[in-house]
PDB file of N, CA and C in Angstrom:
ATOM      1  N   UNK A   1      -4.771  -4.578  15.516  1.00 76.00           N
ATOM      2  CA  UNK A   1      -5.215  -5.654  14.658  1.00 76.00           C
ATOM      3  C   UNK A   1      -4.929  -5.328  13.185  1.00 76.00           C
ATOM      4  N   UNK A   2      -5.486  -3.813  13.151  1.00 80.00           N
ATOM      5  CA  UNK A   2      -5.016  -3.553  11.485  1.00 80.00           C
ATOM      6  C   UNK A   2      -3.283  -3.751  11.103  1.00 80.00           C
ATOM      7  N   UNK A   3      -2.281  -3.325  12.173  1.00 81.00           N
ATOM      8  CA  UNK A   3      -1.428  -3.019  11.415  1.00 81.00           C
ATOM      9  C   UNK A   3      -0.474  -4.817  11.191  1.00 81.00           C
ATOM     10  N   UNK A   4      -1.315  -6.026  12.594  1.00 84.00           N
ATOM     11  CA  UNK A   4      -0.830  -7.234  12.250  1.00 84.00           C
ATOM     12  C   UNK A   4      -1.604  -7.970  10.952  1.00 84.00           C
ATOM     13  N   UNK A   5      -2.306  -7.173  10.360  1.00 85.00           N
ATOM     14  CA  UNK A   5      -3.099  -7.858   9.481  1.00 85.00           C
ATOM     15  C   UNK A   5      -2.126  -7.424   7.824  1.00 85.00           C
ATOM     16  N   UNK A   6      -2.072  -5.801   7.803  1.00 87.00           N
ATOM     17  CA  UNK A   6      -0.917  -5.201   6.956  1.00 87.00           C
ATOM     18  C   UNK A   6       0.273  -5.854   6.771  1.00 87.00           C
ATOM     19  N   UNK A   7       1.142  -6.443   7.827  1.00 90.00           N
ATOM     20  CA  UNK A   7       2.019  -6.895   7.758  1.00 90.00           C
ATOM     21  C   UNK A   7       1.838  -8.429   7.157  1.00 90.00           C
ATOM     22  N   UNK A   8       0.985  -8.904   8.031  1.00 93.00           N
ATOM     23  CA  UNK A   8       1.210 -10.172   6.951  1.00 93.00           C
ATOM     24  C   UNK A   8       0.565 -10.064   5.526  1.00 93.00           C
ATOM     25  N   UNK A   9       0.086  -9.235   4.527  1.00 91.00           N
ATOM     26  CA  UNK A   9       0.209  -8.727   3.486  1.00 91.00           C
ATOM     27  C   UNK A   9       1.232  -8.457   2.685  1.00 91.00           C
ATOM     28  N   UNK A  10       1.905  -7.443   3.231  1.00 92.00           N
ATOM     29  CA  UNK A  10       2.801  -7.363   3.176  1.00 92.00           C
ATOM     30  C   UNK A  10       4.516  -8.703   2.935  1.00 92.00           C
ATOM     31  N   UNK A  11       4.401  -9.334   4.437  1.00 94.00           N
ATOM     32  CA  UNK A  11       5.082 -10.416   3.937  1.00 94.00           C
ATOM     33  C   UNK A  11       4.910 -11.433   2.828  1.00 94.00           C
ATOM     34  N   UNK A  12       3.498 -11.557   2.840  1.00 94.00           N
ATOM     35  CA  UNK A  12       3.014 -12.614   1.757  1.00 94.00           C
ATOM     36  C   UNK A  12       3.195 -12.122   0.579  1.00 94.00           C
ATOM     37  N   UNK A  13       3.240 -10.881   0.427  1.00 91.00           N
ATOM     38  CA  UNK A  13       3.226  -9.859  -0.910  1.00 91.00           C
ATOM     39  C   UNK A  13       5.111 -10.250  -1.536  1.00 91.00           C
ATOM     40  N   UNK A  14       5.923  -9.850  -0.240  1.00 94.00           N
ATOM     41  CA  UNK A  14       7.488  -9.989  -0.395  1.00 94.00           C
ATOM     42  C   UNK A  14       7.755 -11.538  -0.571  1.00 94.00           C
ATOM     43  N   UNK A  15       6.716 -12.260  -0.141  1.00 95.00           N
ATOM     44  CA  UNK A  15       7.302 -13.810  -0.629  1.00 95.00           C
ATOM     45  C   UNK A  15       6.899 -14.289  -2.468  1.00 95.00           C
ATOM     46  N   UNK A  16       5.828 -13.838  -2.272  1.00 92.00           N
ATOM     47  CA  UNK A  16       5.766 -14.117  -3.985  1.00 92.00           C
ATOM     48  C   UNK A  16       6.357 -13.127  -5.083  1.00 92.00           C
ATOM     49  N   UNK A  17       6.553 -11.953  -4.694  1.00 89.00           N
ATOM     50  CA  UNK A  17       7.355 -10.970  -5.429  1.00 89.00           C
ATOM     51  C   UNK A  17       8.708 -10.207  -4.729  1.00 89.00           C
ATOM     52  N   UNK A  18       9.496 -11.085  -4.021  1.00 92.00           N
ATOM     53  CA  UNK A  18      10.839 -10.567  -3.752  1.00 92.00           C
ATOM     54  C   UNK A  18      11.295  -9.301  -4.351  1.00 92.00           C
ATOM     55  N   UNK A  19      11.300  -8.763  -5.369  1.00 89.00           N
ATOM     56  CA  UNK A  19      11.702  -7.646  -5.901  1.00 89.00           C
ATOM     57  C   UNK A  19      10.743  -6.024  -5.128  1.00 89.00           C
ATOM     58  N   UNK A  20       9.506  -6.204  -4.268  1.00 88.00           N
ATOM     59  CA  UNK A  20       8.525  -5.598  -3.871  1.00 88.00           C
ATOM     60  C   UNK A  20       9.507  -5.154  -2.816  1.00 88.00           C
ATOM     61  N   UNK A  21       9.586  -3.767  -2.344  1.00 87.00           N
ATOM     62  CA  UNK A  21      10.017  -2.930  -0.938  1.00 87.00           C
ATOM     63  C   UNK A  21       9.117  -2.913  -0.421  1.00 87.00           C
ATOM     64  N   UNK A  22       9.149  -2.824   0.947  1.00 87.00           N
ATOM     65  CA  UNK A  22       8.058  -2.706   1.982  1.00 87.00           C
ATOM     66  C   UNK A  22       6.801  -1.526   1.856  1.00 87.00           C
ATOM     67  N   UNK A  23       7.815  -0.385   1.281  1.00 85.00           N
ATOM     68  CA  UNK A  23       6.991   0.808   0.962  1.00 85.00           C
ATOM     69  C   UNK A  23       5.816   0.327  -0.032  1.00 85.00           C
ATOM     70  N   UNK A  24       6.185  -0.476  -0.990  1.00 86.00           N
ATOM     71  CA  UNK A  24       5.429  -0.650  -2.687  1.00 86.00           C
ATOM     72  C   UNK A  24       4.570  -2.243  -2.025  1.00 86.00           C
ATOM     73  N   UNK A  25       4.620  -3.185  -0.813  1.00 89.00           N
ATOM     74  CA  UNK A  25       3.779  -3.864  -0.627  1.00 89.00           C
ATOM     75  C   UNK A  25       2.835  -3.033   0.366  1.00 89.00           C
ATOM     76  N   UNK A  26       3.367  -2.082   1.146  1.00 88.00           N
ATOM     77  CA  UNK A  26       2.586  -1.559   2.053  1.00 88.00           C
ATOM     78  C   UNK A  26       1.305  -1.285   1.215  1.00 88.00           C
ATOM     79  N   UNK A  27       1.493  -0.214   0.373  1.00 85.00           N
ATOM     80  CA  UNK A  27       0.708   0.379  -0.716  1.00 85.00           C
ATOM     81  C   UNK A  27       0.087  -0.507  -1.130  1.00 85.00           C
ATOM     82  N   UNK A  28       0.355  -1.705  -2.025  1.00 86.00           N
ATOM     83  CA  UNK A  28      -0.397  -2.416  -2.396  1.00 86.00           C
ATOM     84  C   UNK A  28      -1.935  -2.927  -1.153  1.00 86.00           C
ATOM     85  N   UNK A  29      -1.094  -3.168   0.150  1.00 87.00           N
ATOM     86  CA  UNK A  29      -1.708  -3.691   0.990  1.00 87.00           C
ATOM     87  C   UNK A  29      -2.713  -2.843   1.732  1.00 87.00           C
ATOM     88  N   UNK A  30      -2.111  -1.175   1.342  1.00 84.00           N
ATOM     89  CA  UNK A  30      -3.217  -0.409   2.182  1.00 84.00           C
ATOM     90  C   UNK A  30      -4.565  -0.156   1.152  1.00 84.00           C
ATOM     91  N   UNK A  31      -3.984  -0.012  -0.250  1.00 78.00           N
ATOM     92  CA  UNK A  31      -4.827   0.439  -1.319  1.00 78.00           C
ATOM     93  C   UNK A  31      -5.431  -0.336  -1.870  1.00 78.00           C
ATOM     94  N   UNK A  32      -6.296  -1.797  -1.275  1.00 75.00           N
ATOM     95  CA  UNK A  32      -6.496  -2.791  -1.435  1.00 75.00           C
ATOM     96  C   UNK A  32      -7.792  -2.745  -0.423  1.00 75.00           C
ATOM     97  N   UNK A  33      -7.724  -1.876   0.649  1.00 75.00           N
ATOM     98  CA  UNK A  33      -8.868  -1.701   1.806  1.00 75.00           C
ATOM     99  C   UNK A  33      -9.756  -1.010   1.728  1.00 75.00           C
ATOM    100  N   UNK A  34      -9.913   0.171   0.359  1.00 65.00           N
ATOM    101  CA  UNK A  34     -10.869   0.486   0.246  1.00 65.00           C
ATOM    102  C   UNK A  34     -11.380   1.662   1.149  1.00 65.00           C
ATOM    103  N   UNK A  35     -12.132   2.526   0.978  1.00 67.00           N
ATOM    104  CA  UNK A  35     -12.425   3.711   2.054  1.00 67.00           C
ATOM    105  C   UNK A  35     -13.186   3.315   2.787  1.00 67.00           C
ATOM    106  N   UNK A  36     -13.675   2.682   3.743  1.00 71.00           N
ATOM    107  CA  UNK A  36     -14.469   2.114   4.731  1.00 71.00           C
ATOM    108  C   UNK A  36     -13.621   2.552   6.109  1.00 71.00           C
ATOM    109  N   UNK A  37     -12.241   2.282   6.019  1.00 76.00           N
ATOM    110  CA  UNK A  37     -11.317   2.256   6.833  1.00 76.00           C
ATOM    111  C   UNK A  37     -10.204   3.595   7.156  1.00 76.00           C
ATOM    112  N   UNK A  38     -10.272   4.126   5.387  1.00 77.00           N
ATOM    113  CA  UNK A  38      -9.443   4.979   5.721  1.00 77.00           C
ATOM    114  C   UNK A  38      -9.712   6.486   6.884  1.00 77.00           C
ATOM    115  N   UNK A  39     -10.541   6.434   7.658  1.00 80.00           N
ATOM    116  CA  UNK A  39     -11.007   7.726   8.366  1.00 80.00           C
ATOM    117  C   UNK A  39     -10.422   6.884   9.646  1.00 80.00           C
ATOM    118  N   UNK A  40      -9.882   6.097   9.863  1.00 84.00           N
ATOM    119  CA  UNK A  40     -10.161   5.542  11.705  1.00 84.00           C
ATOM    120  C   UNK A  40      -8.564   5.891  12.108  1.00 84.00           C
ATOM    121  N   UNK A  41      -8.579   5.558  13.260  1.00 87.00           N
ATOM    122  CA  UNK A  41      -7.351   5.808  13.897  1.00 87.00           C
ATOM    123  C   UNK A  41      -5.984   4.932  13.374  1.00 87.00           C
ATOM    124  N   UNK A  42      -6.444   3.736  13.312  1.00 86.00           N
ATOM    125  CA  UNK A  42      -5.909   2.456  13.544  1.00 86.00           C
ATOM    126  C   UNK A  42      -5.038   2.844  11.412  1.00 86.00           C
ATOM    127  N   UNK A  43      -5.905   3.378  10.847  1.00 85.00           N
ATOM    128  CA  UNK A  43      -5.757   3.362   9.101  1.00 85.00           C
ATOM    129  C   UNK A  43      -4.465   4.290   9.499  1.00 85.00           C
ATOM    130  N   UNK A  44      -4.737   5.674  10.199  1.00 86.00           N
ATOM    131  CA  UNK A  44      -3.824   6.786  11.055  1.00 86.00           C
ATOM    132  C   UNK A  44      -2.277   6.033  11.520  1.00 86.00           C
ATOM    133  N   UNK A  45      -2.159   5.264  11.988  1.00 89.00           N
ATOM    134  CA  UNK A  45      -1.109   5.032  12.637  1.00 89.00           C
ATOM    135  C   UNK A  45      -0.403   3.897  11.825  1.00 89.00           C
ATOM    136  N   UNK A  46      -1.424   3.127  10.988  1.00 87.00           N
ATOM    137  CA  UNK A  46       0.023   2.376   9.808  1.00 87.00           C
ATOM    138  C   UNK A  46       0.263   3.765   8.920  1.00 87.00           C
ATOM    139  N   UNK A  47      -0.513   4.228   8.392  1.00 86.00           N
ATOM    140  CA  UNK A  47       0.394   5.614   7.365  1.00 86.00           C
ATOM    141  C   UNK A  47       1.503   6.272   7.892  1.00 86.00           C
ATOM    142  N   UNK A  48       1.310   6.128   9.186  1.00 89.00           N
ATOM    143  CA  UNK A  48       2.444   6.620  10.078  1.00 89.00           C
ATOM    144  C   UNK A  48       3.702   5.789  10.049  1.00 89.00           C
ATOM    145  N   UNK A  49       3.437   4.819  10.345  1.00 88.00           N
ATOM    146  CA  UNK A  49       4.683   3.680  10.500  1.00 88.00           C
ATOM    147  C   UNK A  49       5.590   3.658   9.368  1.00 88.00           C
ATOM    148  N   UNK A  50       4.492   3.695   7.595  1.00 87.00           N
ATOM    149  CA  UNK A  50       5.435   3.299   6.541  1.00 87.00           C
ATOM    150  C   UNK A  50       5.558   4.694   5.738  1.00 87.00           C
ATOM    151  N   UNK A  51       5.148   5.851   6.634  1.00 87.00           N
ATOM    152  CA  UNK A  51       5.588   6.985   5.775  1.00 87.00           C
ATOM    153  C   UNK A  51       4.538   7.606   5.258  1.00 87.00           C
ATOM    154  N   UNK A  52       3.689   7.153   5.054  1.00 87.00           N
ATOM    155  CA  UNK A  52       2.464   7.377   3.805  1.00 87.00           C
ATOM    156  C   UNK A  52       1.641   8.829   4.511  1.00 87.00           C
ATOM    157  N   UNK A  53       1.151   9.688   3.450  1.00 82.00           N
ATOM    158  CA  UNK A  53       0.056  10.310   3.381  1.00 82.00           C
ATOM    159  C   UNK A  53      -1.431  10.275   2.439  1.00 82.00           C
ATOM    160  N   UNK A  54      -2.235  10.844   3.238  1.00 82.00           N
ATOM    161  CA  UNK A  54      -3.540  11.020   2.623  1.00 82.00           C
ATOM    162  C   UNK A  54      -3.623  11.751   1.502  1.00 82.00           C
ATOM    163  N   UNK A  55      -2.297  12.709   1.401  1.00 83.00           N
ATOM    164  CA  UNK A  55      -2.716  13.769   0.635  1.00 83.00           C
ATOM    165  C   UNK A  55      -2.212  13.143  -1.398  1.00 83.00           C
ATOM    166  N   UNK A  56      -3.295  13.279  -2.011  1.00 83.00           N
ATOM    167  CA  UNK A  56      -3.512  12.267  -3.456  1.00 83.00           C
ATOM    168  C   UNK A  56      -2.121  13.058  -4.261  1.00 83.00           C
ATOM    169  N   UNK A  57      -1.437  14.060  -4.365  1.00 85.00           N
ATOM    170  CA  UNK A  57      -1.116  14.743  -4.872  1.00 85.00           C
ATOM    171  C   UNK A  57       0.513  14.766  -4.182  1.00 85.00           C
ATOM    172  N   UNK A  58       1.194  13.325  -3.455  1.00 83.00           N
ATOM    173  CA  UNK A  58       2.089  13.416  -2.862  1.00 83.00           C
ATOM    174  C   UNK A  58       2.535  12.302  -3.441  1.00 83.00           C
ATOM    175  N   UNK A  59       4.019  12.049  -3.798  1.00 80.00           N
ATOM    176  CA  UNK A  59       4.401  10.629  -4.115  1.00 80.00           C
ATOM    177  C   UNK A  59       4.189   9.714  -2.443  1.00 80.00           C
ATOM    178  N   UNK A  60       4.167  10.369  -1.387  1.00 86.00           N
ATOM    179  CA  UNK A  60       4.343   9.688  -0.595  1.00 86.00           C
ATOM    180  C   UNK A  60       2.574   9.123   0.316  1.00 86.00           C
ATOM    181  N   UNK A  61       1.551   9.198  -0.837  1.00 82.00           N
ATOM    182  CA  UNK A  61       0.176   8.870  -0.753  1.00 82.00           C
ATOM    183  C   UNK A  61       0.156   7.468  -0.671  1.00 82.00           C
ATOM    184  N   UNK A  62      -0.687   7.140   0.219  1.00 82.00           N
ATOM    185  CA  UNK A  62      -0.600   5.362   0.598  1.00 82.00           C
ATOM    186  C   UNK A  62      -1.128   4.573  -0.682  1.00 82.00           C
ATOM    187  N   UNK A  63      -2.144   5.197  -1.705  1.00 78.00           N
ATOM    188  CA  UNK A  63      -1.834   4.567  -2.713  1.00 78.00           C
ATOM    189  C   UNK A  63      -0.587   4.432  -3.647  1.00 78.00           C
ATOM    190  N   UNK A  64      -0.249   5.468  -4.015  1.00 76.00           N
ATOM    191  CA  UNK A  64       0.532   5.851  -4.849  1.00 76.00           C
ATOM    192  C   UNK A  64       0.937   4.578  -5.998  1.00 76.00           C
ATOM    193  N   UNK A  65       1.572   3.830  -4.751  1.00 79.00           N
ATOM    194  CA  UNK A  65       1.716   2.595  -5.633  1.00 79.00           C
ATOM    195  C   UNK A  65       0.943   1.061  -6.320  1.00 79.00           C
ATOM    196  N   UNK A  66       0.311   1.463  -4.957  1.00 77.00           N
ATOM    197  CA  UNK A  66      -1.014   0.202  -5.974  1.00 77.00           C
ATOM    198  C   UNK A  66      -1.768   0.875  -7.403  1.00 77.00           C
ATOM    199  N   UNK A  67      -1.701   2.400  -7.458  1.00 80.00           N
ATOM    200  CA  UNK A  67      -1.949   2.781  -8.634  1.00 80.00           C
ATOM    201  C   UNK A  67      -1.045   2.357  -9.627  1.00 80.00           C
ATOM    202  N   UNK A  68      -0.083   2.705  -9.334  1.00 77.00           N
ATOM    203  CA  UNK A  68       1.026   2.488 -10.141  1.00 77.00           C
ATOM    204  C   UNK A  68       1.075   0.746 -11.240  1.00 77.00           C
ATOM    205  N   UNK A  69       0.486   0.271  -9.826  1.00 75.00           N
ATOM    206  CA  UNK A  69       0.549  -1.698 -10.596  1.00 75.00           C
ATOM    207  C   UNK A  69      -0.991  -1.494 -11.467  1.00 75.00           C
ATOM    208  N   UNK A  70      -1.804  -0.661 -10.694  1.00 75.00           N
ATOM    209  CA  UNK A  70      -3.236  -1.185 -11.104  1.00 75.00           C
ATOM    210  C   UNK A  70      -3.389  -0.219 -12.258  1.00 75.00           C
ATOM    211  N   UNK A  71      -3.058   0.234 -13.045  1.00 71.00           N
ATOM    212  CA  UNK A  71      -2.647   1.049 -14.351  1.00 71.00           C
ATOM    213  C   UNK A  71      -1.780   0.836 -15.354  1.00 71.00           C
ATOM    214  N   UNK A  72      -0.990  -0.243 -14.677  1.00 74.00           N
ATOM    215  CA  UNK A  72       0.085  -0.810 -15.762  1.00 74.00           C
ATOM    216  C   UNK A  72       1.476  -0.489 -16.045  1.00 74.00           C
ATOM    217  N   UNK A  73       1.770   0.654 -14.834  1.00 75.00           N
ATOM    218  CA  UNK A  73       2.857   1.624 -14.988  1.00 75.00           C
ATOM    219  C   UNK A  73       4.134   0.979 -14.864  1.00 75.00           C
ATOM    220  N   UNK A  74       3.574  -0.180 -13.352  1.00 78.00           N
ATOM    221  CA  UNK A  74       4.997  -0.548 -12.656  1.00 78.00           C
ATOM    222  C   UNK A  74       4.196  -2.367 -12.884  1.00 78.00           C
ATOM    223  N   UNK A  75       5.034  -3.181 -12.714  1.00 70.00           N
ATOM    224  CA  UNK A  75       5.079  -4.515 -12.499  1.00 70.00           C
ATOM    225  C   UNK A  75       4.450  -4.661 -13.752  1.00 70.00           C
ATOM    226  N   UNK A  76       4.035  -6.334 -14.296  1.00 69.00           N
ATOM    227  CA  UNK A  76       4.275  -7.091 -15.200  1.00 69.00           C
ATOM    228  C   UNK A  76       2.724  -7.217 -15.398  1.00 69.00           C
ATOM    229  N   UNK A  77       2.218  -7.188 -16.701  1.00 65.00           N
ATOM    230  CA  UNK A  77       0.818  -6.837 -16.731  1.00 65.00           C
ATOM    231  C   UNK A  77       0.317  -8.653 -17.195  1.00 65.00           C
ATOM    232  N   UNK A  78      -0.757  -8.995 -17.001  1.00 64.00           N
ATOM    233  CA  UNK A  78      -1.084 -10.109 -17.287  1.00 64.00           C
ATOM    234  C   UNK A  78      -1.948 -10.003 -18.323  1.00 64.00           C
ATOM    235  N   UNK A  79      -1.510 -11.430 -19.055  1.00 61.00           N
ATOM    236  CA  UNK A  79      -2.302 -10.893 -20.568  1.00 61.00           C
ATOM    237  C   UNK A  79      -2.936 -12.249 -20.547  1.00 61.00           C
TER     238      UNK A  79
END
């Protein structure tokens, strides 16, 4: 259920921002769920699918990139 729910995030994410890779909506879409979720199996096996780790100190951390937007680093800031 989690990972058909990710995906359409994901797609909806790639329809309004075409320029978004799957990796950088994933992120958005995982780092958007909040820790409630991240301990279960189901959180386990999308990190798996799009690459991602737990570990904070990896570019390849399932946030990585929703930090990235939610800091101002990457994408277009709204004023």
């Amino acid at each position: 259920m989690l990972q058909n729910y990710i995906d359409g995030i994901i797609g909806s994410l790639q329809t309004f921002f075409p320029s978004l890779t799957s990796q950088q909506a994933a992120s958005l879409a995982l780092g958007g769920l909040g820790d409630d979720i991240t301990g279960t199996q189901a959180f386990a096996d999308v990190l798996t699918k799009y690459g991602f780790t737990t570990n904070m100190n990896s570019r390849d951390y399932f946030a990585f990139y929703s930090k990235l937007y939610e800091y101002g680093t990457s994408g277009t800031s709204c004023k």
